[in-house]
Rosetta silent file (secondary structure, phi, psi, omega in degrees, C-alpha in Angstrom):
SEQUENCE: MDPSATASRHQTQGRLQLHFTQSEDGRRTQLHVREQQPPLQVIRAFPLATGGALVHLHNISGGVLGGDQLVLDVEVGPATHAQLTSTSATRLYRSRSEAAIAKQTTTIKVCEDALLEYLPDPLIPFAGSRYQQRTQIELAAGAGLFWWETIAPGRVAKGELFEYAQLLLTLQIAAQSRPIAIEAIKLEPHCRTLSSLARLGPYYHFCSFYVCRVGLAAAQWSQLEKELGALAQELSQPGELSWGVSTLTAHGLVIRAISRQGRAIPPGLLTFWRAAKRFLYHEEPIPPRKIY
SCORE:     score description
SCORE:     0.000 S_00000001
   1 L     0.000  143.509  178.572   69.025 -136.554  -79.255 S_00000001
   2 L   -61.542  122.779 -179.944   72.147 -137.828  -77.494 S_00000001
   3 H   -57.105  -34.766 -179.464   71.005 -139.672  -74.302 S_00000001
   4 H   -66.922  -34.104  178.013   73.964 -138.262  -72.381 S_00000001
   5 H   -69.104  -40.036  177.323   72.911 -134.709  -73.265 S_00000001
   6 H   -63.024  -42.640 -179.941   69.352 -135.421  -72.103 S_00000001
   7 H   -63.037  -39.998 -176.880   70.657 -136.896  -68.858 S_00000001
   8 H   -64.126  -30.037 -179.997   72.906 -133.912  -68.175 S_00000001
   9 H   -68.829  -25.302 -176.646   69.924 -131.543  -68.341 S_00000001
  10 L  -100.392    4.979 -179.263   68.250 -133.480  -65.524 S_00000001
  11 L   -72.690  138.569  172.223   71.279 -133.796  -63.275 S_00000001
  12 L  -108.852  127.322 -178.609   71.064 -132.325  -59.792 S_00000001
  13 E   -99.608   94.696 -179.594   74.373 -131.223  -58.304 S_00000001
  14 E  -101.352  136.823 -179.406   74.001 -131.641  -54.549 S_00000001
  15 E  -138.133  142.430  176.006   76.842 -130.895  -52.142 S_00000001
  16 E  -144.224  122.313 -178.970   77.215 -131.039  -48.381 S_00000001
  17 E  -124.203  117.479 -175.896   80.421 -130.198  -46.535 S_00000001
  18 E  -118.527  143.834  178.220   80.508 -130.676  -42.761 S_00000001
  19 E  -135.629  127.686  178.760   83.243 -129.927  -40.243 S_00000001
  20 E  -108.841  132.721  179.321   83.169 -130.947  -36.578 S_00000001
  21 E  -133.667  166.597  175.042   85.317 -129.159  -33.991 S_00000001
  22 E   -80.980  144.313  172.869   85.707 -129.015  -30.224 S_00000001
  23 L   -68.155  165.387 -177.224   84.006 -126.228  -28.296 S_00000001
  24 L   -59.701  -33.433  179.781   86.275 -123.708  -26.540 S_00000001
  25 L   -85.540   -2.064  177.165   85.845 -125.467  -23.200 S_00000001
  26 L    71.734   15.400 -174.172   86.649 -128.844  -24.824 S_00000001
  27 L  -103.188  -12.832 -177.905   83.482 -130.443  -23.479 S_00000001
  28 L  -149.982  159.143  179.401   81.339 -130.842  -26.602 S_00000001
  29 E   -94.450  137.006 -179.274   81.516 -131.256  -30.348 S_00000001
  30 E  -114.665  145.574  177.655   80.251 -128.490  -32.603 S_00000001
  31 E   -99.659  134.703  172.247   78.977 -128.710  -36.183 S_00000001
  32 E  -124.432  122.755  178.429   80.042 -126.243  -38.882 S_00000001
  33 E   -93.663  106.440 -177.255   78.302 -126.421  -42.262 S_00000001
  34 E   -80.150  -33.141  179.699   80.859 -125.235  -44.784 S_00000001
  35 E  -153.907  140.880 -179.039   78.704 -125.830  -47.864 S_00000001
  36 E  -148.984  112.476 -178.895   75.126 -126.930  -48.396 S_00000001
  37 E  -130.038  118.319 -177.247   73.526 -127.317  -51.791 S_00000001
  38 L   -55.047  150.024   15.737   70.162 -129.097  -52.181 S_00000001
  39 L   -87.723   -1.980  178.596   68.969 -131.758  -52.225 S_00000001
  40 E   -78.577  138.201 -174.571   71.536 -132.558  -49.483 S_00000001
  41 E  -161.252  147.266  166.198   70.838 -130.718  -46.244 S_00000001
  42 L  -125.071  152.024 -179.033   71.295 -130.756  -42.480 S_00000001
  43 L   -99.342  -51.174 -177.218   69.153 -128.812  -40.019 S_00000001
  44 L  -165.015  171.990  173.786   71.114 -128.867  -36.772 S_00000001
  45 E  -105.796  139.487  177.673   73.302 -130.976  -34.504 S_00000001
  46 E  -105.064  132.607 -178.217   71.837 -132.687  -31.446 S_00000001
  47 E   -71.729  139.481  172.555   74.061 -133.055  -28.367 S_00000001
  48 L   -97.813  154.877 -177.202   74.915 -136.544  -27.142 S_00000001
  49 L   -60.693  -25.196 -179.031   75.356 -137.322  -23.463 S_00000001
  50 L   -83.481   -1.870 -176.297   79.032 -138.087  -24.105 S_00000001
  51 L    98.526   -4.299  178.913   79.671 -134.605  -25.527 S_00000001
  52 L   -79.712 -178.039 -178.712   79.391 -135.727  -29.127 S_00000001
  53 E  -129.177  130.116  176.558   77.079 -134.389  -31.836 S_00000001
  54 E  -100.866  128.679 -179.245   74.335 -136.286  -33.699 S_00000001
  55 E  -128.563  131.602  175.384   73.490 -135.032  -37.202 S_00000001
  56 E   -95.016  128.339  177.723   70.722 -136.243  -39.508 S_00000001
  57 E   -90.687  121.546 -178.142   71.546 -136.175  -43.215 S_00000001
  58 E  -104.261  144.168  165.129   68.536 -135.080  -45.265 S_00000001
  59 E  -120.391  103.212 -171.408   67.797 -135.551  -48.952 S_00000001
  60 L   -73.268   -4.312  173.162   64.930 -133.154  -49.559 S_00000001
  61 L   -79.423  -11.498 -177.526   64.142 -134.806  -52.904 S_00000001
  62 L    86.954   -4.762  179.846   62.867 -137.803  -50.975 S_00000001
  63 L   168.996 -178.997 -179.421   65.414 -140.043  -52.647 S_00000001
  64 E   -96.544  120.709 -177.468   68.174 -140.212  -55.235 S_00000001
  65 L   -92.961  156.472  178.095   66.931 -139.490  -58.747 S_00000001
  66 L   -56.703  129.779  179.991   68.448 -140.741  -61.980 S_00000001
  67 L    90.372  -10.276  178.322   71.368 -138.515  -62.989 S_00000001
  68 L   -59.160  140.464  176.102   71.835 -136.941  -59.538 S_00000001
  69 E  -122.198  103.123 -171.673   75.455 -136.077  -58.747 S_00000001
  70 E  -114.143  139.641 -178.964   75.844 -135.882  -54.970 S_00000001
  71 E  -131.107  126.187  175.865   78.944 -135.063  -52.946 S_00000001
  72 E  -120.665  124.504 -178.499   79.328 -135.449  -49.166 S_00000001
  73 E  -126.351  120.443 -175.721   82.523 -134.204  -47.522 S_00000001
  74 E  -127.699  131.508  171.643   82.983 -134.679  -43.765 S_00000001
  75 E  -122.873  121.572  179.052   85.891 -133.724  -41.517 S_00000001
  76 E  -103.092  106.751 -171.161   85.776 -134.856  -37.898 S_00000001
  77 L   -66.854  168.616 -176.739   88.262 -132.634  -36.081 S_00000001
  78 L   -53.157  133.590  173.791   90.783 -133.729  -33.429 S_00000001
  79 L    61.338   23.030  176.784   89.292 -135.266  -30.252 S_00000001
  80 L  -101.434  168.979  178.808   85.692 -134.789  -31.446 S_00000001
  81 E  -136.173  112.965 -179.952   82.836 -137.303  -31.601 S_00000001
  82 E  -118.404  139.765  174.959   80.360 -137.150  -34.485 S_00000001
  83 E  -124.411  122.626 -179.511   77.434 -139.433  -35.174 S_00000001
  84 E  -115.205  138.172  175.080   75.797 -139.293  -38.621 S_00000001
  85 E  -147.095  163.774  176.345   72.590 -140.996  -39.669 S_00000001
  86 E   -90.865  164.750  179.304   69.978 -140.649  -42.402 S_00000001
  87 L   -82.335  -19.524  177.815   66.414 -139.526  -41.785 S_00000001
  88 L  -168.454 -176.350  176.532   65.051 -142.671  -43.451 S_00000001
  89 L   -59.648  146.569  177.113   66.013 -145.337  -45.958 S_00000001
  90 E   -87.363  113.237 -178.503   67.784 -144.002  -49.061 S_00000001
  91 E   -92.610  125.777  179.601   65.490 -144.639  -52.034 S_00000001
  92 E  -103.651  108.023 -172.570   67.200 -145.001  -55.389 S_00000001
  93 L   -83.253  163.388 -178.642   64.670 -144.115  -58.073 S_00000001
  94 L   -57.180  138.400  173.544   64.436 -145.401  -61.639 S_00000001
  95 L   -88.369  140.463 -177.630   66.857 -143.894  -64.167 S_00000001
  96 L   -73.934  -26.157 -178.790   65.270 -142.598  -67.367 S_00000001
  97 L  -151.592  169.850  178.817   68.123 -143.810  -69.551 S_00000001
  98 L   -63.458  -26.131 -179.262   71.401 -145.702  -69.384 S_00000001
  99 L   -78.893  -18.316 -175.061   73.208 -142.354  -69.311 S_00000001
 100 L   -88.702   65.107  178.551   71.249 -141.142  -66.256 S_00000001
 101 L   -86.426  126.995  175.473   73.393 -142.860  -63.641 S_00000001
 102 E   -81.820  138.659 -177.696   73.018 -141.415  -60.134 S_00000001
 103 E  -134.300  140.107  170.599   76.304 -140.995  -58.298 S_00000001
 104 E  -129.735  129.145  177.475   77.296 -140.155  -54.756 S_00000001
 105 E  -114.694  122.939 -179.091   80.877 -139.471  -53.724 S_00000001
 106 E  -119.495  126.819  177.302   81.634 -139.404  -50.001 S_00000001
 107 E  -122.781  125.300 -175.590   84.969 -138.302  -48.564 S_00000001
 108 E  -127.989  133.492  174.554   85.531 -138.563  -44.814 S_00000001
 109 E  -123.287  121.519  177.929   88.500 -137.504  -42.711 S_00000001
 110 E  -110.809  113.455 -172.207   88.636 -138.526  -39.056 S_00000001
 111 L   -80.759 -176.748 -173.398   91.412 -136.615  -37.297 S_00000001
 112 L   -54.132  127.612  173.921   93.605 -137.544  -34.323 S_00000001
 113 L    60.009   19.280  176.714   91.716 -139.201  -31.426 S_00000001
 114 L   -93.466  167.159  179.276   88.338 -138.396  -33.005 S_00000001
 115 E  -136.867  130.737  173.775   85.436 -140.807  -33.429 S_00000001
 116 E  -119.563  128.590  172.533   82.903 -141.067  -36.252 S_00000001
 117 E  -115.324  111.157 -175.882   79.807 -143.264  -36.034 S_00000001
 118 E  -111.282  108.160 -164.735   78.138 -143.434  -39.456 S_00000001
 119 L  -130.902   65.094 -177.364   74.820 -145.274  -39.095 S_00000001
 120 L   -77.237  162.102  169.757   72.530 -144.814  -42.097 S_00000001
 121 L   -73.814  171.572 -174.909   69.288 -146.610  -42.870 S_00000001
 122 L   -64.304  157.096  166.141   69.309 -149.128  -45.747 S_00000001
 123 E   -85.644  132.830  177.238   69.752 -148.387  -49.431 S_00000001
 124 E  -122.065  101.182  179.168   66.648 -149.427  -51.392 S_00000001
 125 E   -82.972  115.988 -179.827   67.294 -149.623  -55.149 S_00000001
 126 L   -73.538  165.154  178.054   64.005 -149.326  -57.048 S_00000001
 127 L   -57.295  132.899  177.387   63.347 -151.178  -60.304 S_00000001
 128 L    81.470    2.929 -178.151   65.342 -149.688  -63.167 S_00000001
 129 L   -79.134  150.255  175.491   67.658 -147.646  -60.945 S_00000001
 130 E  -130.648  119.519 -171.675   71.330 -147.090  -61.755 S_00000001
 131 E  -143.129  135.437  176.127   73.490 -145.955  -58.853 S_00000001
 132 E  -127.334  127.660 -178.548   77.203 -145.628  -58.166 S_00000001
 133 E  -126.082  125.663  179.622   78.536 -144.828  -54.699 S_00000001
 134 E  -123.676  124.506 -176.928   82.185 -144.169  -53.929 S_00000001
 135 E  -125.574  131.197  176.837   83.343 -143.700  -50.334 S_00000001
 136 E  -128.901  126.159 -176.420   86.837 -142.852  -49.141 S_00000001
 137 E  -124.178  129.419  178.360   87.670 -142.663  -45.425 S_00000001
 138 E  -116.473  125.087 -179.078   90.989 -141.492  -43.963 S_00000001
 139 E  -111.132  129.869  177.181   91.756 -142.227  -40.305 S_00000001
 140 L   -90.022 -179.440 -179.518   94.492 -140.396  -38.396 S_00000001
 141 L   -58.420  130.009  178.003   96.407 -141.654  -35.334 S_00000001
 142 L    78.274   -1.747 -177.290   94.002 -142.675  -32.574 S_00000001
 143 L   -73.401  148.302  178.667   90.942 -142.156  -34.784 S_00000001
 144 E  -121.966  153.416 -177.575   87.914 -144.427  -34.416 S_00000001
 145 E  -147.309  130.745  164.994   85.214 -145.497  -36.864 S_00000001
 146 E  -122.997  113.903 -171.837   81.916 -147.367  -36.706 S_00000001
 147 E  -137.987  120.987  177.225   80.516 -147.479  -40.252 S_00000001
 148 E  -128.885  159.757  179.319   77.742 -149.641  -41.605 S_00000001
 149 E  -146.363  130.286  178.887   75.829 -150.077  -44.846 S_00000001
 150 E  -123.081  134.034 -176.524   72.748 -152.225  -45.476 S_00000001
 151 E  -117.666  124.790  176.066   71.429 -153.053  -48.946 S_00000001
 152 L   -93.465  161.290 -179.165   67.844 -154.106  -49.639 S_00000001
 153 L   -81.991   -7.237 -176.501   66.791 -156.014  -52.788 S_00000001
 154 L   141.543 -162.656  177.733   64.198 -153.391  -53.743 S_00000001
 155 L   -81.366   89.276 -174.060   60.665 -152.512  -52.688 S_00000001
 156 H   -60.237  -38.856 -178.179   59.863 -155.886  -51.178 S_00000001
 157 H   -62.479  -25.098  178.541   56.262 -154.896  -50.303 S_00000001
 158 H   -96.702    6.367  179.054   55.619 -154.271  -54.018 S_00000001
 159 L    81.865   10.489  178.469   57.220 -157.545  -55.020 S_00000001
 160 L   -82.874  115.694  176.012   60.371 -155.912  -56.415 S_00000001
 161 L  -129.830  111.340  177.007   63.332 -158.216  -55.906 S_00000001
 162 L    55.900   46.485  176.951   66.584 -157.357  -57.697 S_00000001
 163 L  -102.422    6.021  176.621   64.892 -155.426  -60.482 S_00000001
 164 L   -76.063  160.455 -176.296   67.385 -152.573  -60.456 S_00000001
 165 L   -85.478  -43.197 -178.567   69.728 -152.126  -63.426 S_00000001
 166 E  -155.297  140.083  174.218   73.023 -151.434  -61.670 S_00000001
 167 E  -137.480  113.753 -179.022   74.377 -150.956  -58.163 S_00000001
 168 E  -120.024  119.275 -178.641   78.064 -150.105  -57.790 S_00000001
 169 E  -125.598  121.378  176.021   79.484 -149.596  -54.288 S_00000001
 170 E  -125.159  143.695 -178.554   83.159 -148.926  -53.632 S_00000001
 171 E  -142.993  134.535  170.778   84.796 -148.221  -50.289 S_00000001
 172 E  -132.161  127.889  175.068   88.361 -147.538  -49.243 S_00000001
 173 E  -115.269  128.542  178.539   89.438 -147.050  -45.638 S_00000001
 174 E  -123.101  142.526  175.780   92.993 -145.877  -44.945 S_00000001
 175 E  -116.444  117.335 -177.755   94.762 -145.500  -41.604 S_00000001
 176 L    51.147   47.764  176.018   97.549 -142.925  -41.579 S_00000001
 177 L    72.101    5.623  177.557   97.563 -143.038  -45.416 S_00000001
 178 E  -107.619  121.539  178.984   97.845 -146.847  -45.538 S_00000001
 179 E   -60.913  132.601  176.388   94.834 -148.721  -47.000 S_00000001
 180 E  -119.309  -13.040  176.720   93.364 -151.219  -44.544 S_00000001
 181 E  -152.764  129.178  175.357   90.122 -152.055  -46.378 S_00000001
 182 E  -132.220  122.988 -175.863   89.189 -151.940  -50.057 S_00000001
 183 E  -132.001  135.292  176.618   85.736 -153.092  -51.117 S_00000001
 184 E  -140.726  122.231 -179.673   84.086 -153.050  -54.555 S_00000001
 185 E  -126.121  123.211  175.582   80.627 -154.456  -55.285 S_00000001
 186 E  -125.240  114.782 -177.980   79.040 -154.307  -58.725 S_00000001
 187 E  -117.385  125.830  176.104   75.588 -155.837  -59.042 S_00000001
 188 L  -134.160   83.990 -171.009   73.682 -156.052  -62.334 S_00000001
 189 L   -56.178  -29.390 -178.677   70.854 -158.510  -61.661 S_00000001
 190 L   -78.366  -15.910  178.086   69.691 -158.646  -65.281 S_00000001
 191 L   -97.859  -38.153 -177.614   73.174 -159.661  -66.399 S_00000001
 192 L  -137.788  114.110 -175.674   74.191 -161.948  -63.547 S_00000001
 193 L   -62.669  134.560 -177.957   71.576 -163.522  -61.313 S_00000001
 194 L   -83.258   -9.183  178.299   72.098 -162.746  -57.644 S_00000001
 195 L   -81.385   -0.796  174.847   70.492 -166.012  -56.532 S_00000001
 196 L   -61.202  145.103  178.574   73.636 -167.845  -57.627 S_00000001
 197 L   -65.217  -19.689  177.054   75.414 -169.575  -54.745 S_00000001
 198 L   -78.481   -8.668  179.430   78.529 -167.592  -55.737 S_00000001
 199 L  -119.491 -105.988 -176.743   76.627 -164.391  -54.886 S_00000001
 200 L   -98.509  -15.037 -178.625   73.672 -164.151  -52.468 S_00000001
 201 L    60.902 -130.471 -177.262   72.097 -167.563  -52.955 S_00000001
 202 L   -83.386    4.180 -175.169   68.694 -167.699  -51.186 S_00000001
 203 L   -96.307  158.074 -176.233   69.273 -164.409  -49.319 S_00000001
 204 L  -118.542  -33.576 -175.338   67.980 -160.944  -50.256 S_00000001
 205 E  -111.718  146.946  176.505   69.517 -158.427  -47.843 S_00000001
 206 E  -148.061  158.936 -178.430   73.176 -157.893  -46.957 S_00000001
 207 E  -150.860  159.330  171.895   75.275 -155.521  -44.877 S_00000001
 208 E  -130.095  142.696  179.408   78.831 -154.580  -43.907 S_00000001
 209 E  -136.971  110.694  179.703   79.896 -153.049  -40.597 S_00000001
 210 E   -97.145  132.098  178.747   83.453 -151.725  -40.228 S_00000001
 211 E  -122.989  119.071 -176.051   84.874 -151.175  -36.746 S_00000001
 212 E  -136.860  148.298  166.235   88.239 -149.375  -36.540 S_00000001
 213 E  -153.643  115.631 -172.492   90.482 -147.654  -34.032 S_00000001
 214 L   -72.073  130.308  174.522   93.957 -146.710  -35.151 S_00000001
 215 L   110.943  -12.755  179.673   96.811 -147.773  -32.890 S_00000001
 216 L   -74.395  145.463 -179.722   95.426 -150.869  -31.181 S_00000001
 217 L   -69.977  153.691 -179.834   97.673 -153.911  -31.138 S_00000001
 218 H   -57.952  -34.448 -179.088   96.879 -156.903  -33.331 S_00000001
 219 H   -63.234  -35.386  179.032   96.300 -159.058  -30.223 S_00000001
 220 H   -67.756  -39.143  177.890   93.442 -156.788  -29.135 S_00000001
 221 H   -67.865  -35.621  176.663   91.763 -157.099  -32.530 S_00000001
 222 H   -63.594  -40.060  178.268   92.136 -160.861  -32.374 S_00000001
 223 H   -65.049  -43.842  179.704   90.461 -160.857  -28.973 S_00000001
 224 H   -66.643  -38.716  176.637   87.601 -158.681  -30.214 S_00000001
 225 H   -58.431  -41.064 -179.914   87.222 -160.858  -33.315 S_00000001
 226 H   -64.247  -44.212 -179.256   86.856 -163.891  -31.054 S_00000001
 227 H   -65.027  -45.118 -178.959   84.211 -162.186  -28.899 S_00000001
 228 H   -72.807  -29.716  175.587   82.215 -160.905  -31.861 S_00000001
 229 H   -62.643  -37.635  176.542   82.602 -164.212  -33.648 S_00000001
 230 H   -65.123  -39.525  176.175   80.839 -165.896  -30.739 S_00000001
 231 H   -62.300  -41.614 -179.165   78.049 -163.313  -31.056 S_00000001
 232 H   -58.984  -40.352  178.443   77.836 -164.020  -34.784 S_00000001
 233 H   -65.605  -39.362  179.979   77.237 -167.699  -34.069 S_00000001
 234 H   -66.226  -39.043 -174.098   74.524 -166.874  -31.532 S_00000001
 235 H   -83.011  -21.899 -177.764   72.715 -164.469  -33.874 S_00000001
 236 L   -70.228  144.516  177.782   72.901 -166.584  -37.033 S_00000001
 237 E  -129.546  109.799 -175.455   69.856 -168.642  -38.032 S_00000001
 238 L   -49.913  127.639  178.912   70.552 -171.376  -40.604 S_00000001
 239 L    82.903  -10.607 -178.126   68.774 -170.646  -43.865 S_00000001
 240 L  -120.901  -42.349 -172.756   67.517 -167.243  -42.645 S_00000001
 241 E  -153.685  131.966 -179.898   70.395 -165.115  -41.378 S_00000001
 242 E  -135.164  126.445  177.958   74.163 -165.541  -41.359 S_00000001
 243 E  -111.737  148.832  175.568   76.733 -163.293  -39.631 S_00000001
 244 E  -146.616  152.661 -176.987   80.520 -163.389  -39.974 S_00000001
 245 E  -134.129  138.006  174.028   83.474 -161.465  -38.496 S_00000001
 246 E  -151.016  147.050  179.313   87.068 -161.064  -39.704 S_00000001
 247 E   -77.550  155.299  173.315   89.963 -158.759  -38.841 S_00000001
 248 L   -86.231 -177.789  178.281   91.449 -156.289  -41.337 S_00000001
 249 L   -61.847  -29.869  177.594   95.164 -156.058  -42.127 S_00000001
 250 L  -169.936  157.390  167.610   95.445 -153.676  -39.147 S_00000001
 251 L    67.277   13.406  179.639   93.448 -151.281  -36.970 S_00000001
 252 E   174.239 -175.699  176.465   90.046 -152.901  -37.331 S_00000001
 253 E  -149.122  167.708  178.551   87.642 -155.619  -38.340 S_00000001
 254 E  -128.594  140.462  177.312   84.584 -156.089  -40.521 S_00000001
 255 E  -116.069  133.075 -179.864   81.257 -157.733  -39.708 S_00000001
 256 E  -129.137  155.070  176.519   79.018 -158.952  -42.533 S_00000001
 257 E  -145.472  148.251  166.192   75.549 -160.417  -42.779 S_00000001
 258 E  -127.322  141.389 -172.290   73.229 -161.890  -45.389 S_00000001
 259 E  -148.635  150.471  173.550   69.565 -162.310  -44.565 S_00000001
 260 L   -80.969  -25.866 -177.869   66.249 -163.296  -46.081 S_00000001
 261 L  -120.538  130.630 -179.719   64.456 -160.626  -44.010 S_00000001
 262 H   -65.687  -33.013 -176.230   65.567 -157.003  -43.714 S_00000001
 263 H   -68.610  -13.813 -179.363   64.164 -156.589  -40.226 S_00000001
 264 H   -78.989  -17.959 -173.139   66.623 -159.178  -38.878 S_00000001
 265 H   -80.842  -47.027 -176.309   69.686 -157.030  -39.573 S_00000001
 266 H   -55.995  -43.237  178.055   69.255 -153.837  -37.433 S_00000001
 267 H   -61.162  -35.882  178.164   69.035 -155.647  -34.059 S_00000001
 268 H   -67.183  -43.114  177.449   72.195 -157.547  -34.918 S_00000001
 269 H   -58.518  -43.021  179.381   74.051 -154.384  -35.905 S_00000001
 270 H   -62.791  -39.850  179.410   73.056 -152.807  -32.601 S_00000001
 271 H   -64.333  -45.909  178.549   74.301 -155.862  -30.697 S_00000001
 272 H   -66.137  -40.438  178.824   77.692 -155.831  -32.442 S_00000001
 273 H   -60.604  -44.944 -179.318   77.981 -152.044  -32.049 S_00000001
 274 H   -61.360  -45.952 -178.004   77.295 -152.312  -28.319 S_00000001
 275 H   -65.765  -41.995 -178.700   79.885 -155.053  -27.815 S_00000001
 276 H   -70.735  -36.821  179.824   82.560 -153.299  -29.888 S_00000001
 277 H   -66.771  -39.509  177.396   81.968 -149.899  -28.273 S_00000001
 278 H   -63.912  -42.064 -177.315   82.335 -151.403  -24.810 S_00000001
 279 H   -68.490  -43.922 -172.701   85.542 -153.173  -25.813 S_00000001
 280 H   -86.128  -32.316 -173.598   87.188 -150.226  -27.589 S_00000001
 281 H  -124.395   -4.974 -177.667   85.909 -147.250  -25.583 S_00000001
 282 L    55.830   37.986  179.433   84.464 -148.730  -22.367 S_00000001
 283 L  -134.142  157.511  172.068   81.262 -146.864  -23.179 S_00000001
 284 L   -86.161  139.391  175.014   77.705 -147.699  -24.114 S_00000001
 285 L   -69.418  156.056  177.499   76.661 -146.643  -27.625 S_00000001
 286 L  -117.260   92.235 -175.505   73.955 -144.026  -27.941 S_00000001
 287 L   -70.895  144.896  166.188   71.732 -145.183  -30.820 S_00000001
 288 L   -55.122  143.800 -170.634   69.556 -142.757  -32.765 S_00000001
 289 H   -54.437  -33.938 -174.703   66.071 -143.319  -31.396 S_00000001
 290 H   -68.090  -18.061 -177.459   64.799 -144.968  -34.603 S_00000001
 291 H   -76.537  -22.544 -176.161   67.264 -147.899  -34.238 S_00000001
 292 L   -59.396    0.000    0.000   65.647 -149.189  -31.051 S_00000001
């Protein structure tokens, strides 16, 4: 039997479409679920002290299965504040065949003067998993973004290190239809060893954290880069954890880390988030409770 035909029979088509709007009195953000098809699901929005809305993204399958085709579409309406997080780490399960590639496509639109904080738990690719993730984010005038992604090497407690078959991650961020960040990562550990110094070297975990706000002058981003760069030096531990910061072409910067231990990354992300939120919005971030 054709492997692609077998894979198609086991595909799950999950879709989740979310829209955030301002309440009639303009004091809080409201969630509208336009479409919800399992295994993707949300239960409710939780109010934030700032008037924003916190939403947990659920995958009721317990993880991403081989052949799953998942679509997440988010629109953050004008002058709203949405915070999205996962309920736990995203587990990428083994694919039954080369044709059973799991895919997730995420499209995000952040409208004028809105803010999106996208703060998921790590991706954990299990042995034999094949996963492709494509994310496209469009920022309007005055829009803000805090977006991070952390990648684990596998189930470390079971001794799985880089035993997955394929991990493809692509990201494009555009501000007012102009690309400001394009990222593409394709990892195939059985074809190209990740312990090469040209890749991860002695490190196992890595992350990216994009901080954007459309309309700020280049001088302000240079100042923030300098401040966060000093933090990166303080938080880095030679041979164990390394942080770096660089500005984008406009409207933002990116923070990256590589680490031997996964537990070292979340406190650093929280520290950078706090510093950047104070600088850009003169506010304290409100972390989901699990990040503490």
